[in-house]
Amino acid sequence: MAKTPRLLASAAALFLAVAAQAEPDLEAGAKLFSKCTSCHQIGSNTKKRVGPNLNELNGRIAGSIEDFPYSKSMTKAGQEGLIWTNETLDEFLADPKVYIPKTRMSYRGMKDPEDRLNLIAYLNTFSANMASHSAGDPHDLDPAILALVGDKEYGEYLSGDCKTCHQADGSAEGIPPITGWPVDDFVYVMHAYKNKDRNHPVMQMMAGRLSNEEIAALAAYFADLEE
Amino acid sequence: MTEFNRRLFLGTSTAAFGLLAAPAVMAAAHGKPRVVVIGGGAGGATAARYIAKDSDGAIDVTLVEPSRTYFSCFFSNLYLGGFKEMDDLGHTYGVLASKHGVNVVHDWAVDVDPDGKMVTLAGGSKLPYDKLILSPGIDFVDDAVEGWSVAEQNKMPHAYKAGSQTELLKAQIMAMPEGGTFAMVAPPNPFRCPPGPYERVSMVAHTLKANNPTAKIIIADPKEKFSKQGLFQEGWNKHYAGMIDWIGADFGGANVSVDADAMTVTIDGEETKVDVCNVIPAMKAGRIADMAGVTDGNWAPVNAIDMSSKANADIHVLGDSSQQGDMPKSGFSANSQAKVCANAVRGALTGSRVFPAKFSNTCWSLIDTDDGVKVGATYEATDEKIAQVDGFISSTGEDSATRKATYEESEGWYSGIVADMFS
Ligand SMILES: Cc1cc2nc3c(=O)[nH]c(=O)nc-3n(C[C@H](O)[C@H](O)[C@H](O)COP(=O)(O)OP(=O)(O)OC[C@H]3O[C@@H](n4cnc5c(N)ncnc54)[C@H](O)[C@@H]3O)c2cc1C
C-alpha cells in the first residue's frame, strides 16, 4: 500500500522541476479527468471506448494504439514523430483542433495552464514509460539494494558524469531532470536501466557500469540537490 | 591590472573555514594553494568551475583565456545548417567569477616555466602555480595540406575553431553560384571531433538543398573510413542523393593540394575549380603545451588516473591536447576528463577525498531536420591509458521518432554541458 503515495510523490517532484511555477494538484487532476471519462479509459479498466485508452500515454507515439480508428491527421502526426510528453500534451490539450487539425477528439480545449498541469500530472501516474521519469515499483528490487545507504560525497563526484547532460538546477530541455527524486525511485530507475528493462542506450551504458553502492550514492546526492 | 589580483571569496566564509581546517597539503609555504588553468573551453572552464566550486574558497583558481566570449565548436555545424544562431553558441565567464570566485584573466599564456612553476602572460604578468591545468584545444600542423597555411584561412577557412571562421564559411556557402562546388579537405586521425567533418557536410548539404539544390559537395579524405560512416552515408543517400562525393584514401583522397588564389583543389592529380574550400588540416596540441614541455610529438601524453602529464606531475593536460588512449577528442570527453582531474587536484592540494577515475562520452550528430544519430562509450583508467569499457551507436534504418528524439536529446545535452562549464 505504500506504493500509491510514492508514485504520487515522484510525479509531483517531476512537475516541480519541469514547470517550476506550481506544484500540481493530483486530486484536482483526477477531478478534471472526469471530463474525459465519457470517451477515455485509464487504470485497470481498459475496455475500448470512443477515445483511446490513456494508460502509458506519456512517451507514447501519437496515434499508435493498434486497431484504434484514429483520424488520419492523428496517425500522420505520429508517423511524423509526434510523441506525447508533458510539453506536447500541454499544447494539445490547450487547443486540440489547432494542434492536430481534424482530430476526432471533440473537446474544445482546456484554457487554464494550471488545470492542464494538474491533469497531465494525474495522467502521468498511469505512465511507467514516460519520456521523463516515473517510478515503477521499487518493491521489485532486492530489499538489500534499497536498504543501502548512499555515500553522498561519492555521489557528488559520480554525478559529474550525469551533469554533462542532466542539469544540476533541475531544468529540462530535451533531457529529463533528475534532481529531487525520492531515493527509492532513483535507485529503481537506475537498476531498470542497468538490467536493460528500460530502453535508452546512453542510460543503459551509464547505469550498466555502476555498482549497487554507486547507484545508492547518486540517489542520495541527487535527492537533496538544490541549486 | 587589478584583474590579476586574487579575488576575495564572498559569502562562503563558514564553508571555507571548515575546509581550511582539513589537511592542506600545499598550504604551508604561501597561504592558499594556487591552480592556474590555461584555456577556458570544454576542459578548462569545467576544471576551473569544479575546483573553485567544490573547494569552497580553499583553493585559488585563475583561468587564463584570451576570448571574452567562448563560441563552442559543438553545434557550430548546426549554425551552418541554419538550425542555430551564432549567438546561441556564445558563452561568457561572468558567473565563474561572480558565483564561484574564479579569477578570470583575459589574456594569452605565452610561456610556462615548469621548474619555477610560473606562467607568463602576453601582457607581461606572471602567475605562480602549485598545479597547472592545460586545456588549450588544438592548433594546426604546419604544411599539412600543400598550398594551405593559416595565412590562407580567409580564402579557405578551416572553421575548426568556432566564431568568425564559422561565420565566414557560412557566408561563402550562401554566396555560392547556382550549381557551384563546395570542397572539403578532411583531416587525418587523430583530430578534434571525429564525426565533425561529416556532420558539417550534412549541414552544408541541408543549406544547399534549400538554396542551391544543384550545387555539389566533394570531400577529399586521407582516411579509408570515418566515424559513423554507415549512418552518414545512409542519411546522405536518403536526404541529399547525388549531391555528395566522398573521395577516401583508396581513391586518392590523401593526395591533395590547394591553391587559394586560383580557388582550385587538386585530388590525385585532377584539378577542380571550386567555389568554397573548407580546409581542415592535421592537428596537434595547442602550442602552449609545447612551451610547457609536456608534448611528445603532436600531443601531450597523460596518466589516465588523473590526467597529469607523463612529463611533469604538477601539470595536467585535458581535452583535445591530451594523448590519453581511447577517448575521442570531443567537448564531452574534455568535460568528463576535467571532472576527474578536478577531483584529483583538489585531493592533492587540500586532502579532500579522491575517487576512482570514470569517464564517458557521447557524440550526437545531425544529418537533416529531426534526423539525429549518436555514438557513445564509457571508459576507465588503466596503468597504460584511458580504456574503453562499453559503447553503443545508433543503428541504420531507425524510425523517425527515434531520430527526432535523438536530436532533441542533443539539444538537452548542449544546454547541460554549457551549464556544467559556465553556470
Ligand atoms: C565543427 C565541430 C563540431 C564539434 N561538435 C562536437 C559535438 O557535437 N560534441 C562534442 O562533444 N564535441 C564537439 N566538437 C569538439 C569540441 O569542440 C572539442 O573537442 C572541445 O572543444 C575540446 O575542448 P578543449 O578544452 O580541449 O579545447 P577548446 O574547447 O577549444 O578550448 C580551448 C581554449 O583554450 C584557449 N587557449 C588556447 N591557447 C591558449 C593560450 N596560450 N593561452 C590562453 N588560452 C588559450 C582558446 O582560446 C580556447 O578557448 C566539435 C568540434 C568542431 C570543430
XYZ file of C-alpha atoms and ligand atoms in Angstrom:
703
model
C 0.000 0.000 0.000
C 2.979 2.253 0.281
C 3.029 2.274 -3.490
C 0.447 4.937 -4.210
C 1.901 7.791 -2.199
C 5.334 7.077 -3.614
C 4.067 7.284 -7.169
C 2.259 10.480 -6.392
C 5.252 11.987 -4.689
C 7.545 11.338 -7.613
C 5.148 12.724 -10.169
C 4.936 15.850 -8.063
C 8.700 16.110 -7.873
C 8.949 15.855 -11.617
C 6.429 18.579 -12.190
C 8.029 20.879 -9.738
C 11.190 20.599 -11.731
C 9.615 20.842 -15.169
C 7.101 23.548 -14.622
C 8.788 25.309 -11.748
C 5.726 27.527 -11.262
C 3.231 25.464 -9.301
C 3.057 22.125 -7.608
C 0.499 20.053 -9.476
C -2.552 19.056 -7.546
C -3.224 15.431 -8.361
C -6.644 15.456 -6.730
C -7.645 18.372 -8.918
C -6.180 16.475 -11.874
C -8.286 13.430 -11.035
C -11.404 15.613 -10.881
C -10.595 17.228 -14.206
C -10.205 13.800 -15.722
C -13.922 13.230 -15.171
C -14.428 15.451 -18.228
C -12.573 12.803 -20.238
C -14.074 9.589 -18.890
C -17.039 9.525 -21.223
C -14.563 8.723 -24.006
C -11.257 7.657 -22.374
C -10.349 4.835 -20.007
C -7.441 4.773 -17.622
C -6.169 2.394 -14.951
C -7.317 -1.206 -14.713
C -10.485 -0.668 -16.728
C -9.217 -0.937 -20.284
C -12.387 -1.622 -22.256
C -12.483 0.064 -25.630
C -14.326 3.350 -25.722
C -14.817 6.145 -28.228
C -11.352 7.504 -27.425
C -8.125 5.525 -26.957
C -7.052 4.130 -23.619
C -4.736 6.526 -21.778
C -2.529 4.142 -19.808
C 1.132 4.639 -20.753
C 0.216 7.815 -22.583
C 3.344 9.796 -21.723
C 6.097 8.533 -24.005
C 3.649 7.019 -26.489
C 3.847 7.795 -30.198
C 0.695 9.690 -31.179
C -1.948 7.604 -32.937
C -0.122 4.359 -32.222
C -2.634 2.048 -30.484
C -3.201 -0.821 -32.858
C -6.681 -1.146 -34.327
C -7.867 2.100 -32.829
C -9.682 4.171 -35.505
C -7.728 7.420 -35.204
C -8.285 10.378 -37.510
C -5.910 10.463 -40.463
C -4.305 13.602 -39.092
C -3.520 11.946 -35.736
C -1.998 8.883 -37.404
C 0.055 11.137 -39.636
C 1.283 13.231 -36.696
C 2.560 10.043 -35.074
C 4.253 8.881 -38.239
C 5.965 12.224 -38.442
C 7.350 11.711 -34.979
C 4.914 13.240 -32.500
C 5.408 11.690 -29.078
C 3.169 12.505 -26.119
C 5.201 14.220 -23.434
C 4.378 16.800 -20.790
C 5.015 19.518 -23.330
C 3.170 18.084 -26.324
C 0.205 17.048 -24.183
C 0.078 20.512 -22.735
C -0.050 22.118 -26.171
C -2.541 19.622 -27.500
C -4.892 19.961 -24.547
C -4.805 23.751 -24.739
C -6.345 23.691 -28.191
C -6.680 20.223 -29.739
C -8.085 21.382 -33.079
C -5.260 23.799 -33.606
C -2.542 21.360 -32.581
C -3.951 18.444 -34.622
C -6.356 19.901 -37.200
C -9.131 17.403 -37.957
C -8.566 15.347 -34.815
C -11.694 13.336 -33.983
C -11.498 14.403 -30.378
C -14.426 16.727 -29.884
C -13.105 18.682 -26.945
C -12.744 22.452 -27.146
C -9.611 22.678 -25.076
C -8.508 23.380 -21.523
C -7.519 27.018 -21.334
C -6.117 27.233 -17.818
C -2.427 26.160 -17.784
C -2.723 25.128 -14.149
C -5.620 22.813 -14.970
C -3.561 21.246 -17.714
C -0.598 20.834 -15.391
C -2.802 19.056 -12.859
C -4.495 16.870 -15.427
C -1.220 15.803 -17.051
C 0.295 15.068 -13.652
C -2.667 12.814 -12.960
C -2.335 11.075 -16.342
C 1.361 10.570 -15.706
C 0.674 8.475 -12.649
C -0.510 5.837 -15.140
C 2.573 6.077 -17.371
C 5.546 3.946 -16.382
C 7.332 4.528 -19.696
C 7.173 8.272 -19.513
C 9.608 10.054 -21.744
C 10.854 11.510 -18.492
C 10.787 9.999 -15.054
C 8.283 7.805 -13.346
C 8.904 5.438 -10.565
C 7.634 1.998 -11.414
C 7.561 -0.234 -8.382
C 10.631 -0.133 -6.165
C 9.428 -3.272 -4.421
C 10.522 -5.405 -7.362
C 14.101 -4.779 -6.326
C 16.087 -6.833 -3.855
C 15.378 -5.156 -0.486
C 19.100 -5.277 0.271
C 19.702 -2.923 -2.645
C 17.056 -0.493 -1.458
C 18.428 -0.661 2.058
C 21.890 0.577 1.036
C 22.678 3.989 2.459
C 24.364 6.096 -0.190
C 27.658 7.940 0.353
C 26.625 11.441 -0.687
C 30.115 12.773 -1.202
C 30.917 9.903 -3.537
C 27.568 10.560 -5.191
C 28.545 14.165 -5.775
C 31.731 13.068 -7.526
C 29.917 10.442 -9.608
C 27.246 12.982 -10.508
C 29.826 14.725 -12.699
C 29.068 12.062 -15.278
C 25.342 12.847 -15.141
C 25.645 16.614 -15.225
C 27.136 16.764 -18.684
C 23.525 16.236 -19.804
C 21.169 16.477 -16.806
C 21.214 19.973 -15.393
C 22.024 20.460 -11.734
C 19.306 23.105 -11.352
C 16.695 20.588 -12.450
C 15.764 22.321 -15.679
C 14.675 20.088 -18.529
C 15.308 20.777 -22.193
C 15.176 17.562 -24.150
C 16.758 15.671 -21.255
C 14.743 14.856 -18.134
C 15.527 16.425 -14.756
C 16.919 14.053 -12.111
C 17.061 16.255 -9.035
C 14.785 15.890 -6.053
C 13.577 12.360 -6.763
C 12.711 10.118 -3.832
C 15.761 7.902 -3.222
C 13.923 4.619 -3.839
C 12.593 5.813 -7.194
C 16.028 6.875 -8.337
C 17.519 3.547 -7.332
C 14.712 1.654 -9.009
C 15.006 3.523 -12.297
C 18.789 3.193 -12.434
C 18.566 -0.545 -11.835
C 15.916 -0.793 -14.538
C 18.427 0.729 -16.974
C 21.255 -1.390 -15.639
C 19.176 -4.559 -16.169
C 18.071 -3.253 -19.567
C 14.397 -3.266 -18.547
C 14.269 0.350 -19.671
C 15.289 1.266 -23.179
C 17.788 4.014 -23.631
C 21.248 3.230 -24.972
C 23.062 6.050 -23.164
C 21.379 5.331 -19.843
C 21.839 1.574 -20.149
C 25.527 2.186 -20.696
C 25.902 4.726 -17.892
C 23.935 2.693 -15.352
C 25.485 -0.562 -16.567
C 28.857 0.215 -15.077
C 27.623 1.478 -11.715
C 27.727 -0.791 -8.675
C 24.793 -1.002 -6.267
C 26.691 1.251 -3.854
C 27.361 3.801 -6.570
C 23.702 3.938 -7.551
C 22.781 4.437 -3.905
C 25.369 7.209 -3.649
C 23.959 9.028 -6.663
C 20.401 8.642 -5.407
C 21.360 10.119 -2.047
C 23.151 13.033 -3.661
C 20.506 13.985 -6.230
C 17.601 13.591 -3.792
C 18.709 16.687 -1.892
C 20.298 18.659 -4.691
C 19.037 22.194 -4.964
C 20.961 24.746 -6.979
C 45.852 45.313 -13.806
C 43.528 44.623 -10.923
C 42.128 41.685 -12.859
C 45.142 39.723 -11.759
C 44.577 40.267 -8.064
C 43.146 37.269 -6.432
C 39.509 37.649 -5.569
C 38.316 37.612 -2.006
C 35.778 34.933 -1.541
C 32.435 36.347 -0.513
C 29.546 34.582 1.082
C 31.187 31.250 1.754
C 33.362 32.037 4.712
C 31.936 29.384 7.031
C 32.338 26.633 4.498
C 35.818 27.833 3.682
C 36.763 27.747 7.352
C 35.748 24.137 7.625
C 37.882 23.175 4.689
C 40.898 25.156 5.726
C 40.985 23.120 8.883
C 41.376 19.981 6.745
C 44.877 18.769 5.916
C 46.067 21.423 3.481
C 48.995 19.721 1.865
C 50.320 22.674 -0.048
C 49.130 25.500 2.125
C 52.256 25.844 4.215
C 54.621 27.874 2.055
C 52.417 30.622 0.638
C 48.911 30.510 2.050
C 46.224 29.088 -0.182
C 47.222 26.575 -2.840
C 47.089 28.009 -6.353
C 45.739 26.429 -9.502
C 46.208 28.097 -12.886
C 44.059 26.856 -15.770
C 45.064 27.785 -19.327
C 42.187 27.737 -21.813
C 38.536 28.406 -20.965
C 36.918 25.802 -23.239
C 35.246 22.477 -22.622
C 38.115 21.161 -20.486
C 39.424 24.326 -18.843
C 36.153 26.049 -17.920
C 34.840 22.824 -16.391
C 38.029 22.206 -14.401
C 38.141 25.783 -13.086
C 34.472 25.687 -12.153
C 34.639 22.364 -10.313
C 37.819 23.114 -8.400
C 36.563 26.521 -7.304
C 33.030 25.341 -6.532
C 33.981 22.181 -4.653
C 36.866 23.635 -2.682
C 34.678 26.479 -1.429
C 37.447 29.030 -1.471
C 40.211 26.796 -0.130
C 41.994 26.859 -3.482
C 42.835 29.936 -5.508
C 41.772 29.318 -9.107
C 42.894 31.511 -12.006
C 41.564 30.904 -15.507
C 43.548 32.333 -18.429
C 41.556 32.706 -21.632
C 42.018 35.381 -24.338
C 38.400 35.481 -25.543
C 35.680 37.197 -23.555
C 33.103 35.049 -25.317
C 33.622 31.334 -25.926
C 31.993 30.199 -29.153
C 31.534 26.460 -28.908
C 32.633 24.316 -31.820
C 29.949 21.911 -30.705
C 26.745 22.878 -32.520
C 28.688 25.184 -34.870
C 27.798 22.822 -37.721
C 24.159 23.374 -36.829
C 24.759 27.064 -37.372
C 25.963 26.222 -40.899
C 22.761 24.228 -41.380
C 20.591 27.120 -40.184
C 19.430 25.325 -37.021
C 21.257 27.643 -34.603
C 22.207 31.321 -34.495
C 25.778 32.367 -33.760
C 24.507 33.950 -30.528
C 23.297 30.553 -29.340
C 26.901 29.347 -29.390
C 28.477 32.207 -27.407
C 29.077 31.941 -23.644
C 30.804 34.246 -21.186
C 32.804 33.826 -17.986
C 30.994 36.186 -15.612
C 29.327 33.530 -13.488
C 32.576 31.623 -12.978
C 33.937 34.795 -11.397
C 30.870 36.034 -9.513
C 29.428 32.753 -8.246
C 32.461 30.516 -7.898
C 35.235 33.022 -7.270
C 37.360 32.034 -10.261
C 39.865 34.751 -11.125
C 39.235 35.088 -14.866
C 42.118 36.690 -16.765
C 41.519 37.553 -20.399
C 44.975 37.198 -21.874
C 47.159 34.683 -23.712
C 49.569 32.490 -21.815
C 52.827 32.780 -23.749
C 55.229 30.792 -21.618
C 55.393 28.227 -18.857
C 58.399 27.693 -16.611
C 57.849 24.186 -15.215
C 60.800 24.413 -12.805
C 59.882 27.780 -11.349
C 56.159 26.848 -11.609
C 55.286 30.101 -13.303
C 53.063 31.096 -16.230
C 53.847 34.239 -18.260
C 51.034 36.126 -19.975
C 51.235 38.146 -23.195
C 50.594 41.276 -21.125
C 53.781 40.507 -19.166
C 52.239 39.397 -15.877
C 53.432 36.268 -14.144
C 51.215 33.750 -12.418
C 52.756 31.291 -9.960
C 51.045 27.928 -9.521
C 51.104 24.783 -7.439
C 49.158 22.871 -10.083
C 48.826 23.914 -13.711
C 45.989 22.661 -15.922
C 46.348 23.000 -19.687
C 43.304 22.733 -21.936
C 44.288 24.873 -24.936
C 42.456 22.838 -27.595
C 44.163 22.327 -30.934
C 46.498 24.064 -33.328
C 47.200 23.019 -36.911
C 50.239 21.108 -38.127
C 52.279 23.338 -40.443
C 52.282 22.375 -44.128
C 49.746 19.615 -43.542
C 47.886 20.455 -46.746
C 50.035 21.539 -49.680
C 49.226 25.115 -50.648
C 47.426 25.963 -47.388
C 48.632 27.847 -44.321
C 46.843 29.886 -41.686
C 47.563 32.929 -43.894
C 45.044 31.470 -46.369
C 42.278 30.941 -43.814
C 40.301 33.923 -45.046
C 40.035 32.428 -48.518
C 39.881 28.805 -47.496
C 38.512 28.719 -43.936
C 39.006 25.788 -41.568
C 36.129 26.768 -39.280
C 37.579 24.270 -36.832
C 37.849 26.914 -34.138
C 34.381 28.417 -33.919
C 33.407 32.074 -34.254
C 34.450 34.346 -37.118
C 35.791 31.401 -39.133
C 32.412 29.681 -38.928
C 30.607 32.862 -39.962
C 32.970 33.287 -42.890
C 32.345 29.744 -44.089
C 28.583 30.238 -43.856
C 28.766 33.494 -45.830
C 30.811 31.763 -48.523
C 28.264 28.934 -48.754
C 25.410 31.404 -49.102
C 27.305 33.264 -51.843
C 27.980 30.161 -53.949
C 26.826 30.474 -57.567
C 23.988 28.267 -58.701
C 25.225 24.726 -59.217
C 28.609 25.606 -57.655
C 31.025 23.312 -55.841
C 31.818 23.088 -52.123
C 35.025 21.196 -51.373
C 36.234 19.895 -48.025
C 39.725 18.678 -47.273
C 39.195 16.360 -44.305
C 41.899 15.782 -41.658
C 43.877 12.621 -40.829
C 43.465 10.892 -37.449
C 43.585 11.833 -34.654
C 41.640 15.069 -34.778
C 39.056 17.025 -32.798
C 35.527 15.642 -33.137
C 35.757 12.540 -35.371
C 32.197 12.915 -36.746
C 32.620 16.724 -37.080
C 33.599 16.973 -40.765
C 30.803 14.619 -41.798
C 28.151 16.315 -39.712
C 29.385 19.513 -41.353
C 28.923 18.047 -44.830
C 25.373 17.058 -43.847
C 24.597 20.562 -42.631
C 26.135 22.231 -45.677
C 24.075 19.897 -47.871
C 20.957 20.844 -45.910
C 21.586 24.538 -46.541
C 22.429 23.997 -50.210
C 19.401 21.772 -50.783
C 17.174 24.674 -49.761
C 19.085 27.474 -51.504
C 21.099 25.950 -54.290
C 19.864 22.435 -54.975
C 22.077 21.744 -57.996
C 25.272 22.531 -56.038
C 27.805 19.740 -55.412
C 29.952 18.741 -52.450
C 33.266 16.921 -52.754
C 35.272 15.631 -49.817
C 38.934 14.716 -50.173
C 39.704 12.448 -47.239
C 43.073 10.970 -46.260
C 41.252 8.217 -44.318
C 39.790 4.961 -45.576
C 36.820 5.191 -43.276
C 35.306 7.674 -40.860
C 33.179 7.920 -37.729
C 29.511 6.842 -38.040
C 30.187 6.290 -41.757
C 27.281 3.884 -42.284
C 24.859 6.291 -40.625
C 26.098 9.324 -42.530
C 26.137 7.617 -45.900
C 22.657 6.226 -45.357
C 21.474 9.732 -44.482
C 23.239 11.341 -47.434
C 21.574 8.898 -49.829
C 18.238 9.481 -48.229
C 18.275 13.277 -47.941
C 20.876 14.524 -50.404
C 21.006 11.914 -53.148
C 23.569 12.681 -55.845
C 24.931 15.772 -54.117
C 27.878 14.433 -52.096
C 31.011 12.795 -53.444
C 33.325 11.343 -50.779
C 36.809 10.510 -52.051
C 38.576 8.353 -49.471
C 42.223 7.303 -49.299
C 41.569 4.316 -51.552
C 40.685 6.722 -54.346
C 43.496 9.226 -53.841
C 41.806 11.364 -51.185
C 45.105 11.672 -49.300
C 46.914 13.141 -52.265
C 45.619 16.718 -52.128
C 46.859 20.219 -52.781
C 45.002 23.510 -52.909
C 45.574 26.909 -54.495
C 43.806 29.606 -52.523
C 44.241 32.350 -55.134
C 43.044 30.252 -58.061
C 40.404 28.529 -55.860
C 41.348 25.095 -57.096
C 41.685 21.728 -55.370
C 43.826 19.003 -56.897
C 42.936 15.467 -55.840
C 45.204 12.675 -57.035
C 46.394 14.803 -59.970
C 42.966 16.002 -61.028
C 42.389 19.742 -60.631
C 38.911 21.059 -59.872
C 37.776 24.685 -59.728
C 35.693 25.182 -56.594
C 33.607 27.974 -55.092
C 34.169 27.201 -51.424
C 37.045 25.221 -49.972
C 36.925 24.184 -46.327
C 40.425 23.003 -45.418
C 40.612 21.106 -42.133
C 44.326 20.417 -41.678
C 46.038 17.836 -39.474
C 46.004 18.872 -35.820
C 48.231 18.938 -32.786
C 48.072 20.107 -29.177
C 47.635 23.834 -28.555
C 51.083 25.473 -28.757
C 51.337 26.367 -25.098
C 51.613 22.631 -24.340
C 54.892 22.591 -26.287
C 56.151 25.537 -24.284
C 55.305 23.777 -21.055
C 57.440 20.867 -22.217
C 54.682 18.277 -21.932
C 54.303 17.212 -25.571
C 55.818 14.175 -27.236
C 55.305 14.622 -30.961
C 51.980 16.308 -31.681
C 50.190 15.595 -28.402
C 50.712 15.613 -24.650
C 50.760 12.113 -23.087
C 48.920 11.896 -19.741
C 48.299 9.417 -16.955
C 44.739 8.166 -17.162
C 44.143 8.188 -13.428
C 44.235 11.996 -13.030
C 45.152 13.470 -16.455
C 48.584 14.507 -15.120
C 51.292 14.887 -17.726
C 53.668 11.963 -18.103
C 56.445 14.559 -18.232
C 55.507 16.613 -15.155
C 53.361 15.590 -12.178
C 52.244 19.170 -11.448
C 50.897 19.827 -14.937
C 47.617 18.277 -16.065
C 46.505 18.266 -19.691
C 42.837 17.968 -20.656
C 40.756 17.645 -23.760
C 41.971 17.744 -27.338
C 45.615 18.427 -26.457
C 45.998 15.316 -24.348
C 47.014 11.911 -25.583
C 45.126 9.653 -23.224
C 44.101 6.480 -25.035
C 40.681 5.523 -26.312
C 38.538 8.639 -25.858
C 37.710 10.702 -28.943
C 38.675 14.371 -28.883
C 35.297 15.885 -28.056
C 33.775 18.528 -25.828
C 32.006 15.801 -23.890
C 35.316 13.973 -23.331
C 37.115 17.159 -22.258
C 34.318 17.938 -19.779
C 34.440 14.389 -18.412
C 38.225 14.419 -18.055
C 38.064 17.820 -16.340
C 35.907 16.444 -13.536
C 38.261 13.535 -12.863
C 41.193 15.953 -12.891
C 39.423 18.454 -10.611
C 38.758 15.748 -8.021
C 42.402 14.631 -8.094
C 43.862 18.156 -7.960
C 41.623 19.116 -5.076
C 42.647 15.956 -3.248
C 46.338 16.689 -3.757
C 46.021 20.295 -2.587
C 43.540 20.081 0.290
C 43.399 16.414 1.248
C 39.775 16.034 0.119
C 38.615 12.548 -0.877
C 39.820 11.251 -4.218
C 37.595 8.801 -6.059
C 38.389 6.373 -8.875
C 38.501 7.856 -12.375
C 35.457 7.229 -14.561
C 34.981 8.803 -17.959
C 32.242 8.884 -20.565
C 31.467 10.368 -23.943
C 28.529 10.658 -26.314
C 28.676 12.486 -29.649
C 25.412 13.430 -31.317
C 25.313 14.430 -34.986
C 22.523 15.947 -37.009
C 22.109 14.679 -40.582
C 18.955 16.565 -41.568
C 15.943 18.114 -39.814
C 14.958 15.821 -36.912
C 17.374 13.139 -38.093
C 19.853 12.834 -35.232
C 22.284 9.986 -34.527
C 24.684 9.287 -31.680
C 27.663 7.224 -30.642
C 28.973 6.851 -27.120
C 31.146 4.905 -24.722
C 32.279 4.654 -21.117
C 35.919 4.455 -20.070
C 38.135 3.659 -17.109
C 41.718 4.396 -16.154
C 44.293 1.633 -16.580
C 48.026 1.958 -15.900
C 48.606 2.412 -19.561
C 45.752 4.586 -20.844
C 42.091 5.581 -20.711
C 40.494 2.353 -21.869
C 37.033 1.843 -23.296
C 34.656 -0.275 -21.202
C 31.383 -0.310 -23.108
C 29.783 1.510 -26.020
C 26.839 1.914 -28.374
C 25.947 3.510 -31.692
C 22.642 4.426 -33.363
C 21.582 1.845 -35.923
C 20.846 2.390 -39.580
C 17.183 2.181 -40.537
C 15.903 3.594 -37.225
C 12.372 5.024 -37.222
C 11.842 8.754 -37.496
C 10.539 9.117 -33.939
C 13.806 7.718 -32.558
C 15.851 10.040 -34.747
C 13.805 13.042 -33.684
C 14.131 12.081 -30.033
C 17.895 11.733 -30.530
C 18.097 15.246 -31.931
C 16.029 16.652 -29.071
C 18.317 14.869 -26.654
C 21.327 16.543 -28.260
C 19.753 19.921 -27.585
C 19.329 18.894 -23.971
C 22.953 17.808 -23.860
C 24.090 21.171 -25.235
C 22.227 23.062 -22.518
C 23.593 20.614 -19.965
C 27.263 20.828 -20.872
C 27.159 24.588 -21.220
C 25.615 24.840 -17.746
C 28.299 22.472 -16.450
C 31.007 24.768 -17.852
C 29.712 28.270 -17.242
C 26.834 28.395 -14.717
C 32.779 21.552 -36.157
C 32.949 20.936 -34.807
C 31.883 20.275 -34.214
C 32.015 19.694 -32.971
N 30.950 19.061 -32.406
C 31.078 18.485 -31.202
C 29.971 17.854 -30.582
O 28.868 17.809 -31.131
N 30.147 17.280 -29.373
C 31.341 17.325 -28.719
O 31.435 16.808 -27.616
N 32.424 17.920 -29.271
C 32.309 18.505 -30.492
N 33.399 19.137 -31.052
C 34.719 19.028 -30.394
C 34.922 20.038 -29.275
O 34.679 21.341 -29.720
C 36.343 19.955 -28.742
O 36.731 18.630 -28.603
C 36.414 20.640 -27.367
O 36.128 21.998 -27.502
C 37.777 20.417 -26.739
O 37.882 21.111 -25.525
P 39.287 21.740 -25.087
O 39.083 22.269 -23.737
O 40.359 20.758 -25.346
O 39.504 22.904 -26.158
P 38.592 24.178 -26.505
O 37.197 23.974 -26.108
O 38.895 24.520 -27.910
O 39.176 25.305 -25.574
C 40.479 25.769 -25.716
C 40.557 27.196 -25.224
O 41.912 27.500 -24.925
C 42.172 28.824 -25.305
N 43.629 28.918 -25.498
C 44.394 28.313 -26.431
N 45.682 28.654 -26.277
C 45.748 29.492 -25.228
C 46.813 30.176 -24.576
N 48.074 30.101 -24.989
N 46.517 30.964 -23.512
C 45.238 31.061 -23.066
N 44.197 30.443 -23.643
C 44.451 29.649 -24.713
C 41.347 29.033 -26.558
O 41.059 30.399 -26.744
C 40.103 28.205 -26.256
O 39.048 28.980 -25.722
C 33.268 19.751 -32.297
C 34.349 20.419 -32.889
C 34.196 21.011 -34.132
C 35.335 21.732 -34.730
